[in-house]
Amino acid sequence: MENGKWLVGIDVGGTSVKLAFLTEQGDILHKWEIPTNKANKGESVIQDIADAIHSKLAELNVPHEKLKGAGVGAPGPVDTEKGLIFEAVNIGWENNYPLRDLMQSAIGVPVAIENDANSAALGEMWKGAGKGAKDLICITLGTGVGGGVIVNGDIVHGSKGAAGEVGHITAVPSGGYMCNCGKPGCLETVASATGIVRTAKDLLAVDESESKLKEVLNNTGDITAKDIFVAAEAGDKLALSTIDSLANHLGLALANIGSVFNPEKVVIGGGVSQAGSLLLDPIEKYFKKYAFKPVGESTEIVKAELGNDAGIAGAAWLAANKI
Amino acid sequence: MENGKWLVGIDVGGTSVKLAFLTEQGDILHKWEIPTNKANKGESVIQDIADAIHSKLAELNVPHEKLKGAGVGAPGPVDTEKGLIFEAVNIGWENNYPLRDLMQSAIGVPVAIENDANSAALGEMWKGAGKGAKDLICITLGTGVGGGVIVNGDIVHGSKGAAGEVGHITAVPSGGYMCNCGKPGCLETVASATGIVRTAKDLLAVDESESKLKEVLNNTGDITAKDIFVAAEAGDKLALSTIDSLANHLGLALANIGSVFNPEKVVIGGGVSQAGSLLLDPIEKYFKKYAFKPVGESTEIVKAELGNDAGIAGAAWLAANKI
């Protein structure tokens, strides 16, 4: 067995909990998942996690003392200093659930907690696309749009722990679609997988010209973000307009944050980012157009590298740096 | 003479240098100004400052040992760690001028330097409208629009020292006026004194209805930001529309930064902010409209309190905290 202690990275999601043992340098040694038991407001989740860790140690014949500590990324707003999660709707935890202390008692090692999007951002900073950078904006384009902002090597939490809400930047100041957050025009309404599909449908409704997406819609009754990227790859004009619209909104929002933060890198992750340069190139074009010049020239727009491992890597970073 | 050491606050401007001796708690004891001698690329400015400090000490019969150190706010992008100012166009300094070390040798005390807008933001945090807050956005509405962003009690510098450029957020994504920075549509083009006058003139050109501003323009050949606020105060519709347009742009920009930073306060200063609640109330209305809800509910929009003293107060904060 290698020297040094192990870090435990824990990424709590609404469906499963991702777990890993990592070296103190953040290399994953063992990685596994357990289902999230949401019964009774998620009351067994913490014990399930502790049991899983202890079983895995036994299975590997590794003593408990090998563990330095654990980090936890959880889906909700977190008070990192007090170790509380205000609520985690997807799991059932509520009323300032004392996540850190409960986890610490159950596992038997020091624990640090963080919001899951922030944890993923820290993971990309430590071991992924943001490696080496201390000033970073991370944005995740999935069903929703999440984000984490890192200044001077640490997450920006803001005065009420609500910082980093890149998805709720107002991208469409008037006439925008209503967002799940209760405010119209959020970046999430135009830059998420849901948003891009809606944009394509809106364009289809007014555009008379030929488009593969029209066929897909007629044949299957719906279109997906993936359909849009496949059509765009083949040169479909309406699909390319849809992506251009997304890139324009996203480039503007990122440029405006960029002019204020002057990040070294902007890391773009999530399912939608799988489109690669088809999406990243136009985002970069609009970023440079809208950003304060020294920022536009110096900021790199890069694709996230860790995928689903970003959360556990960031959680392990917490265990290495915050306990 | 009171106990404790004195801090020296130095605010270098293109016309004059503001100087002060302050207590370690940031209270101003003696304040004065000297002209900025821009001859020969500002080569005598540092010695002039040192001479002014030494003469004042002699005049007050206070020994040099009373000084703990000095902070300097200077008009240009600064590398605070290396103590360099990349350039200061308004003074003549260029080529990574080693401001800190030169100032240290000339005055004979430890020195810390900062960009002047950031220094003013630190001053408002320490002794002004931001007192007690650790997460703060400061914006100055004058001939241009400047800013400073404070996270966790310290200035955000970003990867190239270009952070805080609130004035160069793109507020008008298409069809905006060209900014001095070379990019069209910057917040500065609509929210500065110059910008608001231009907005009023644009409205006058297309609006047929009566307005006091039309009279002012006809009588004097021009209008000023002050004319607009005076007319608005008296209920002039076009003047009120002008302010509403400014407030809409500014509220959106601040809300979008706010959703990412979650500041405790937004501090608005500079000549234009003298309009008081006539301007601040609509800014707050639009801020709440566009911000992520928890941010809109928790962020206070306040008027700067220190006026021209913000820079020396912030410089003194540097002397207290950064040397």
mmCIF file of N, CA, C and O in Angstrom, chain A residues 243-315:
data_model
loop_
_atom_site.group_PDB
_atom_site.id
_atom_site.type_symbol
_atom_site.label_atom_id
_atom_site.label_comp_id
_atom_site.label_asym_id
_atom_site.label_seq_id
_atom_site.Cartn_x
_atom_site.Cartn_y
_atom_site.Cartn_z
ATOM 1 N N ILE A 243 -27.596 27.241 -31.849
ATOM 2 C CA ILE A 243 -26.344 27.233 -31.083
ATOM 3 C C ILE A 243 -25.756 28.637 -30.997
ATOM 4 O O ILE A 243 -25.247 29.057 -29.956
ATOM 5 N N ASP A 244 -25.882 29.401 -32.085
ATOM 6 C CA ASP A 244 -25.370 30.764 -32.079
ATOM 7 C C ASP A 244 -26.098 31.610 -31.040
ATOM 8 O O ASP A 244 -25.472 32.416 -30.334
ATOM 9 N N SER A 245 -27.385 31.407 -30.922
ATOM 10 C CA SER A 245 -28.168 32.156 -29.938
ATOM 11 C C SER A 245 -27.724 31.809 -28.518
ATOM 12 O O SER A 245 -27.506 32.683 -27.672
ATOM 13 N N LEU A 246 -27.556 30.503 -28.254
ATOM 14 C CA LEU A 246 -27.054 30.054 -26.950
ATOM 15 C C LEU A 246 -25.684 30.655 -26.674
ATOM 16 O O LEU A 246 -25.421 31.191 -25.584
ATOM 17 N N ALA A 247 -24.785 30.579 -27.665
ATOM 18 C CA ALA A 247 -23.415 31.063 -27.477
ATOM 19 C C ALA A 247 -23.382 32.565 -27.238
ATOM 20 O O ALA A 247 -22.576 33.062 -26.446
ATOM 21 N N ASN A 248 -24.271 33.291 -27.905
ATOM 22 C CA ASN A 248 -24.349 34.742 -27.720
ATOM 23 C C ASN A 248 -24.743 35.071 -26.276
ATOM 24 O O ASN A 248 -24.089 35.867 -25.602
ATOM 25 N N HIS A 249 -25.792 34.435 -25.780
ATOM 26 C CA HIS A 249 -26.224 34.665 -24.396
ATOM 27 C C HIS A 249 -25.135 34.271 -23.401
ATOM 28 O O HIS A 249 -24.851 34.985 -22.448
ATOM 29 N N LEU A 250 -24.549 33.104 -23.627
ATOM 30 C CA LEU A 250 -23.562 32.589 -22.683
ATOM 31 C C LEU A 250 -22.276 33.413 -22.747
ATOM 32 O O LEU A 250 -21.682 33.732 -21.709
ATOM 33 N N GLY A 251 -21.859 33.773 -23.964
ATOM 34 C CA GLY A 251 -20.654 34.586 -24.129
ATOM 35 C C GLY A 251 -20.797 35.941 -23.453
ATOM 36 O O GLY A 251 -19.870 36.419 -22.792
ATOM 37 N N LEU A 252 -21.983 36.541 -23.579
ATOM 38 C CA LEU A 252 -22.231 37.838 -22.944
ATOM 39 C C LEU A 252 -22.190 37.720 -21.417
ATOM 40 O O LEU A 252 -21.504 38.488 -20.738
ATOM 41 N N ALA A 253 -22.895 36.715 -20.892
ATOM 42 C CA ALA A 253 -22.948 36.549 -19.431
ATOM 43 C C ALA A 253 -21.549 36.269 -18.870
ATOM 44 O O ALA A 253 -21.128 36.866 -17.877
ATOM 45 N N LEU A 254 -20.818 35.375 -19.518
ATOM 46 C CA LEU A 254 -19.478 35.027 -19.031
ATOM 47 C C LEU A 254 -18.515 36.204 -19.174
ATOM 48 O O LEU A 254 -17.663 36.434 -18.318
ATOM 49 N N ALA A 255 -18.652 36.970 -20.267
ATOM 50 C CA ALA A 255 -17.791 38.144 -20.466
ATOM 51 C C ALA A 255 -18.048 39.175 -19.375
ATOM 52 O O ALA A 255 -17.108 39.781 -18.852
ATOM 53 N N ASN A 256 -19.321 39.354 -19.021
ATOM 54 C CA ASN A 256 -19.638 40.359 -18.011
ATOM 55 C C ASN A 256 -19.145 39.947 -16.627
ATOM 56 O O ASN A 256 -18.669 40.781 -15.863
ATOM 57 N N ILE A 257 -19.218 38.658 -16.322
ATOM 58 C CA ILE A 257 -18.609 38.227 -15.056
ATOM 59 C C ILE A 257 -17.090 38.337 -15.190
ATOM 60 O O ILE A 257 -16.395 38.715 -14.253
ATOM 61 N N GLY A 258 -16.583 37.958 -16.360
ATOM 62 C CA GLY A 258 -15.138 37.996 -16.601
ATOM 63 C C GLY A 258 -14.553 39.383 -16.407
ATOM 64 O O GLY A 258 -13.483 39.528 -15.806
ATOM 65 N N SER A 259 -15.249 40.418 -16.882
ATOM 66 C CA SER A 259 -14.734 41.788 -16.753
ATOM 67 C C SER A 259 -14.628 42.204 -15.286
ATOM 68 O O SER A 259 -13.894 43.120 -14.948
ATOM 69 N N VAL A 260 -15.370 41.529 -14.438
ATOM 70 C CA VAL A 260 -15.350 41.871 -13.022
ATOM 71 C C VAL A 260 -14.366 40.981 -12.246
ATOM 72 O O VAL A 260 -13.710 41.431 -11.316
ATOM 73 N N PHE A 261 -14.231 39.708 -12.669
ATOM 74 C CA PHE A 261 -13.374 38.744 -11.958
ATOM 75 C C PHE A 261 -11.990 38.587 -12.567
ATOM 76 O O PHE A 261 -11.085 38.103 -11.923
ATOM 77 N N ASN A 262 -11.858 38.850 -13.861
ATOM 78 C CA ASN A 262 -10.613 38.587 -14.577
ATOM 79 C C ASN A 262 -10.079 37.176 -14.290
ATOM 80 O O ASN A 262 -8.973 37.007 -13.761
ATOM 81 N N PRO A 263 -10.876 36.153 -14.626
ATOM 82 C CA PRO A 263 -10.444 34.779 -14.352
ATOM 83 C C PRO A 263 -9.338 34.348 -15.313
ATOM 84 O O PRO A 263 -9.211 34.910 -16.398
ATOM 85 N N GLU A 264 -8.565 33.363 -14.886
ATOM 86 C CA GLU A 264 -7.558 32.812 -15.799
ATOM 87 C C GLU A 264 -8.249 31.914 -16.816
ATOM 88 O O GLU A 264 -7.929 31.926 -17.997
ATOM 89 N N LYS A 265 -9.218 31.118 -16.317
ATOM 90 C CA LYS A 265 -9.942 30.215 -17.200
ATOM 91 C C LYS A 265 -11.434 30.219 -16.911
ATOM 92 O O LYS A 265 -11.855 30.436 -15.780
ATOM 93 N N VAL A 266 -12.215 29.953 -17.953
ATOM 94 C CA VAL A 266 -13.629 29.645 -17.788
ATOM 95 C C VAL A 266 -13.778 28.181 -18.187
ATOM 96 O O VAL A 266 -13.420 27.793 -19.310
ATOM 97 N N VAL A 267 -14.251 27.354 -17.265
ATOM 98 C CA VAL A 267 -14.381 25.922 -17.508
ATOM 99 C C VAL A 267 -15.854 25.588 -17.740
ATOM 100 O O VAL A 267 -16.699 25.883 -16.896
ATOM 101 N N ILE A 268 -16.153 25.008 -18.894
ATOM 102 C CA ILE A 268 -17.544 24.708 -19.242
ATOM 103 C C ILE A 268 -17.772 23.200 -19.233
ATOM 104 O O ILE A 268 -17.095 22.457 -19.946
ATOM 105 N N GLY A 269 -18.690 22.750 -18.387
ATOM 106 C CA GLY A 269 -18.961 21.323 -18.265
ATOM 107 C C GLY A 269 -20.439 21.014 -18.416
ATOM 108 O O GLY A 269 -21.232 21.865 -18.825
ATOM 109 N N GLY A 270 -20.798 19.774 -18.092
ATOM 110 C CA GLY A 270 -22.188 19.343 -18.185
ATOM 111 C C GLY A 270 -22.495 18.725 -19.537
ATOM 112 O O GLY A 270 -21.711 18.869 -20.486
ATOM 113 N N GLY A 271 -23.643 18.068 -19.627
ATOM 114 C CA GLY A 271 -24.018 17.340 -20.841
ATOM 115 C C GLY A 271 -23.919 18.165 -22.114
ATOM 116 O O GLY A 271 -23.393 17.711 -23.133
ATOM 117 N N VAL A 272 -24.412 19.403 -22.080
ATOM 118 C CA VAL A 272 -24.429 20.243 -23.273
ATOM 119 C C VAL A 272 -23.011 20.527 -23.786
ATOM 120 O O VAL A 272 -22.780 20.675 -24.986
ATOM 121 N N SER A 273 -22.029 20.560 -22.861
ATOM 122 C CA SER A 273 -20.650 20.870 -23.266
ATOM 123 C C SER A 273 -20.020 19.743 -24.090
ATOM 124 O O SER A 273 -18.972 19.932 -24.711
ATOM 125 N N GLN A 274 -20.676 18.570 -24.103
ATOM 126 C CA GLN A 274 -20.189 17.466 -24.927
ATOM 127 C C GLN A 274 -20.165 17.842 -26.412
ATOM 128 O O GLN A 274 -19.485 17.211 -27.209
ATOM 129 N N ALA A 275 -20.889 18.884 -26.776
ATOM 130 C CA ALA A 275 -20.886 19.342 -28.171
ATOM 131 C C ALA A 275 -19.502 19.834 -28.594
ATOM 132 O O ALA A 275 -19.229 19.994 -29.784
ATOM 133 N N GLY A 276 -18.629 20.076 -27.627
ATOM 134 C CA GLY A 276 -17.239 20.429 -27.935
ATOM 135 C C GLY A 276 -17.091 21.743 -28.674
ATOM 136 O O GLY A 276 -17.791 22.714 -28.369
ATOM 137 N N SER A 277 -16.193 21.753 -29.681
ATOM 138 C CA SER A 277 -15.838 23.019 -30.333
ATOM 139 C C SER A 277 -17.008 23.640 -31.090
ATOM 140 O O SER A 277 -17.033 24.837 -31.323
ATOM 141 N N LEU A 278 -17.979 22.822 -31.457
ATOM 142 C CA LEU A 278 -19.194 23.323 -32.097
ATOM 143 C C LEU A 278 -19.873 24.368 -31.212
ATOM 144 O O LEU A 278 -20.486 25.321 -31.691
ATOM 145 N N LEU A 279 -19.744 24.193 -29.903
ATOM 146 C CA LEU A 279 -20.315 25.133 -28.946
ATOM 147 C C LEU A 279 -19.239 26.077 -28.398
ATOM 148 O O LEU A 279 -19.464 27.284 -28.264
ATOM 149 N N LEU A 280 -18.076 25.530 -28.063
ATOM 150 C CA LEU A 280 -17.043 26.339 -27.406
ATOM 151 C C LEU A 280 -16.479 27.435 -28.308
ATOM 152 O O LEU A 280 -16.187 28.536 -27.824
ATOM 153 N N ASP A 281 -16.327 27.155 -29.590
ATOM 154 C CA ASP A 281 -15.777 28.189 -30.485
ATOM 155 C C ASP A 281 -16.666 29.432 -30.552
ATOM 156 O O ASP A 281 -16.170 30.548 -30.380
ATOM 157 N N PRO A 282 -17.989 29.257 -30.811
ATOM 158 C CA PRO A 282 -18.812 30.478 -30.793
ATOM 159 C C PRO A 282 -18.896 31.136 -29.420
ATOM 160 O O PRO A 282 -18.968 32.373 -29.335
ATOM 161 N N ILE A 283 -18.877 30.365 -28.342
ATOM 162 C CA ILE A 283 -18.882 30.992 -27.012
ATOM 163 C C ILE A 283 -17.643 31.876 -26.868
ATOM 164 O O ILE A 283 -17.717 33.018 -26.408
ATOM 165 N N GLU A 284 -16.504 31.358 -27.306
ATOM 166 C CA GLU A 284 -15.260 32.119 -27.197
ATOM 167 C C GLU A 284 -15.331 33.394 -28.047
ATOM 168 O O GLU A 284 -14.884 34.462 -27.621
ATOM 169 N N LYS A 285 -15.902 33.250 -29.246
ATOM 170 C CA LYS A 285 -16.043 34.421 -30.129
ATOM 171 C C LYS A 285 -16.836 35.531 -29.424
ATOM 172 O O LYS A 285 -16.414 36.686 -29.383
ATOM 173 N N TYR A 286 -17.990 35.162 -28.855
ATOM 174 C CA TYR A 286 -18.818 36.177 -28.196
ATOM 175 C C TYR A 286 -18.171 36.665 -26.902
ATOM 176 O O TYR A 286 -18.302 37.831 -26.531
ATOM 177 N N PHE A 287 -17.484 35.779 -26.194
ATOM 178 C CA PHE A 287 -16.781 36.194 -24.971
ATOM 179 C C PHE A 287 -15.800 37.313 -25.292
ATOM 180 O O PHE A 287 -15.770 38.358 -24.643
ATOM 181 N N LYS A 288 -14.998 37.112 -26.336
ATOM 182 C CA LYS A 288 -14.006 38.126 -26.724
ATOM 183 C C LYS A 288 -14.679 39.417 -27.187
ATOM 184 O O LYS A 288 -14.181 40.510 -26.960
ATOM 185 N N LYS A 289 -15.833 39.275 -27.852
ATOM 186 C CA LYS A 289 -16.550 40.455 -28.330
ATOM 187 C C LYS A 289 -17.024 41.331 -27.169
ATOM 188 O O LYS A 289 -16.944 42.553 -27.221
ATOM 189 N N TYR A 290 -17.539 40.694 -26.112
ATOM 190 C CA TYR A 290 -18.201 41.444 -25.051
ATOM 191 C C TYR A 290 -17.313 41.758 -23.849
ATOM 192 O O TYR A 290 -17.676 42.580 -23.009
ATOM 193 N N ALA A 291 -16.180 41.063 -23.689
ATOM 194 C CA ALA A 291 -15.362 41.253 -22.480
ATOM 195 C C ALA A 291 -14.475 42.485 -22.585
ATOM 196 O O ALA A 291 -14.059 42.879 -23.685
ATOM 197 N N PHE A 292 -14.153 43.092 -21.442
ATOM 198 C CA PHE A 292 -13.118 44.124 -21.339
ATOM 199 C C PHE A 292 -11.865 43.546 -21.989
ATOM 200 O O PHE A 292 -11.491 42.401 -21.727
ATOM 201 N N LYS A 293 -11.224 44.324 -22.870
ATOM 202 C CA LYS A 293 -10.204 43.738 -23.739
ATOM 203 C C LYS A 293 -9.107 42.916 -23.050
ATOM 204 O O LYS A 293 -8.825 41.787 -23.469
ATOM 205 N N PRO A 294 -8.465 43.461 -21.987
ATOM 206 C CA PRO A 294 -7.398 42.656 -21.355
ATOM 207 C C PRO A 294 -7.930 41.309 -20.844
ATOM 208 O O PRO A 294 -7.199 40.326 -20.787
ATOM 209 N N VAL A 295 -9.216 41.278 -20.489
ATOM 210 C CA VAL A 295 -9.831 40.035 -20.008
ATOM 211 C C VAL A 295 -10.094 39.088 -21.185
ATOM 212 O O VAL A 295 -9.760 37.892 -21.138
ATOM 213 N N GLY A 296 -10.648 39.633 -22.258
ATOM 214 C CA GLY A 296 -10.931 38.821 -23.444
ATOM 215 C C GLY A 296 -9.667 38.188 -24.003
ATOM 216 O O GLY A 296 -9.674 37.046 -24.469
ATOM 217 N N GLU A 297 -8.568 38.941 -23.924
ATOM 218 C CA GLU A 297 -7.307 38.441 -24.475
ATOM 219 C C GLU A 297 -6.645 37.394 -23.592
ATOM 220 O O GLU A 297 -5.917 36.534 -24.080
ATOM 221 N N SER A 298 -6.872 37.490 -22.280
ATOM 222 C CA SER A 298 -6.097 36.619 -21.386
ATOM 223 C C SER A 298 -6.870 35.411 -20.865
ATOM 224 O O SER A 298 -6.280 34.485 -20.323
ATOM 225 N N THR A 299 -8.202 35.408 -21.014
ATOM 226 C CA THR A 299 -8.990 34.317 -20.437
ATOM 227 C C THR A 299 -9.113 33.145 -21.414
ATOM 228 O O THR A 299 -9.480 33.337 -22.568
ATOM 229 N N GLU A 300 -8.820 31.954 -20.928
ATOM 230 C CA GLU A 300 -9.016 30.751 -21.744
ATOM 231 C C GLU A 300 -10.393 30.153 -21.473
ATOM 232 O O GLU A 300 -10.782 29.998 -20.315
ATOM 233 N N ILE A 301 -11.101 29.786 -22.556
ATOM 234 C CA ILE A 301 -12.388 29.092 -22.409
ATOM 235 C C ILE A 301 -12.093 27.611 -22.665
ATOM 236 O O ILE A 301 -11.651 27.255 -23.767
ATOM 237 N N VAL A 302 -12.292 26.776 -21.669
ATOM 238 C CA VAL A 302 -11.935 25.358 -21.838
ATOM 239 C C VAL A 302 -13.077 24.439 -21.424
ATOM 240 O O VAL A 302 -13.959 24.822 -20.664
ATOM 241 N N LYS A 303 -13.039 23.225 -21.942
ATOM 242 C CA LYS A 303 -14.054 22.230 -21.626
ATOM 243 C C LYS A 303 -13.643 21.507 -20.339
ATOM 244 O O LYS A 303 -12.465 21.218 -20.136
ATOM 245 N N ALA A 304 -14.616 21.242 -19.480
ATOM 246 C CA ALA A 304 -14.338 20.507 -18.244
ATOM 247 C C ALA A 304 -13.766 19.139 -18.591
ATOM 248 O O ALA A 304 -14.055 18.575 -19.652
ATOM 249 N N GLU A 305 -12.939 18.589 -17.700
ATOM 250 C CA GLU A 305 -12.249 17.334 -18.013
ATOM 251 C C GLU A 305 -12.665 16.156 -17.165
ATOM 252 O O GLU A 305 -12.475 15.016 -17.551
ATOM 253 N N LEU A 306 -13.226 16.422 -15.991
ATOM 254 C CA LEU A 306 -13.427 15.322 -15.052
ATOM 255 C C LEU A 306 -14.790 14.648 -15.129
ATOM 256 O O LEU A 306 -14.999 13.607 -14.512
ATOM 257 N N GLY A 307 -15.730 15.268 -15.858
ATOM 258 C CA GLY A 307 -17.067 14.676 -15.946
ATOM 259 C C GLY A 307 -17.642 14.435 -14.557
ATOM 260 O O GLY A 307 -17.560 15.298 -13.681
ATOM 261 N N ASN A 308 -18.198 13.230 -14.355
ATOM 262 C CA ASN A 308 -18.844 12.914 -13.080
ATOM 263 C C ASN A 308 -17.881 12.796 -11.911
ATOM 264 O O ASN A 308 -18.309 12.713 -10.762
ATOM 265 N N ASP A 309 -16.566 12.755 -12.197
ATOM 266 C CA ASP A 309 -15.599 12.655 -11.093
ATOM 267 C C ASP A 309 -15.254 14.003 -10.475
ATOM 268 O O ASP A 309 -14.558 14.059 -9.459
ATOM 269 N N ALA A 310 -15.707 15.102 -11.090
ATOM 270 C CA ALA A 310 -15.347 16.431 -10.585
ATOM 271 C C ALA A 310 -15.794 16.598 -9.132
ATOM 272 O O ALA A 310 -15.044 17.128 -8.298
ATOM 273 N N GLY A 311 -17.009 16.130 -8.831
ATOM 274 C CA GLY A 311 -17.557 16.290 -7.485
ATOM 275 C C GLY A 311 -16.742 15.579 -6.415
ATOM 276 O O GLY A 311 -16.444 16.156 -5.363
ATOM 277 N N ILE A 312 -16.343 14.332 -6.682
ATOM 278 C CA ILE A 312 -15.556 13.621 -5.660
ATOM 279 C C ILE A 312 -14.138 14.188 -5.559
ATOM 280 O O ILE A 312 -13.571 14.251 -4.474
ATOM 281 N N ALA A 313 -13.593 14.643 -6.683
ATOM 282 C CA ALA A 313 -12.255 15.256 -6.619
ATOM 283 C C ALA A 313 -12.298 16.529 -5.780
ATOM 284 O O ALA A 313 -11.413 16.769 -4.944
ATOM 285 N N GLY A 314 -13.345 17.351 -5.997
ATOM 286 C CA GLY A 314 -13.476 18.584 -5.212
ATOM 287 C C GLY A 314 -13.734 18.287 -3.739
ATOM 288 O O GLY A 314 -13.211 18.972 -2.861
ATOM 289 N N ALA A 315 -14.523 17.249 -3.475
ATOM 290 C CA ALA A 315 -14.787 16.868 -2.084
ATOM 291 C C ALA A 315 -13.486 16.434 -1.414
ATOM 292 O O ALA A 315 -13.215 16.784 -0.257
#
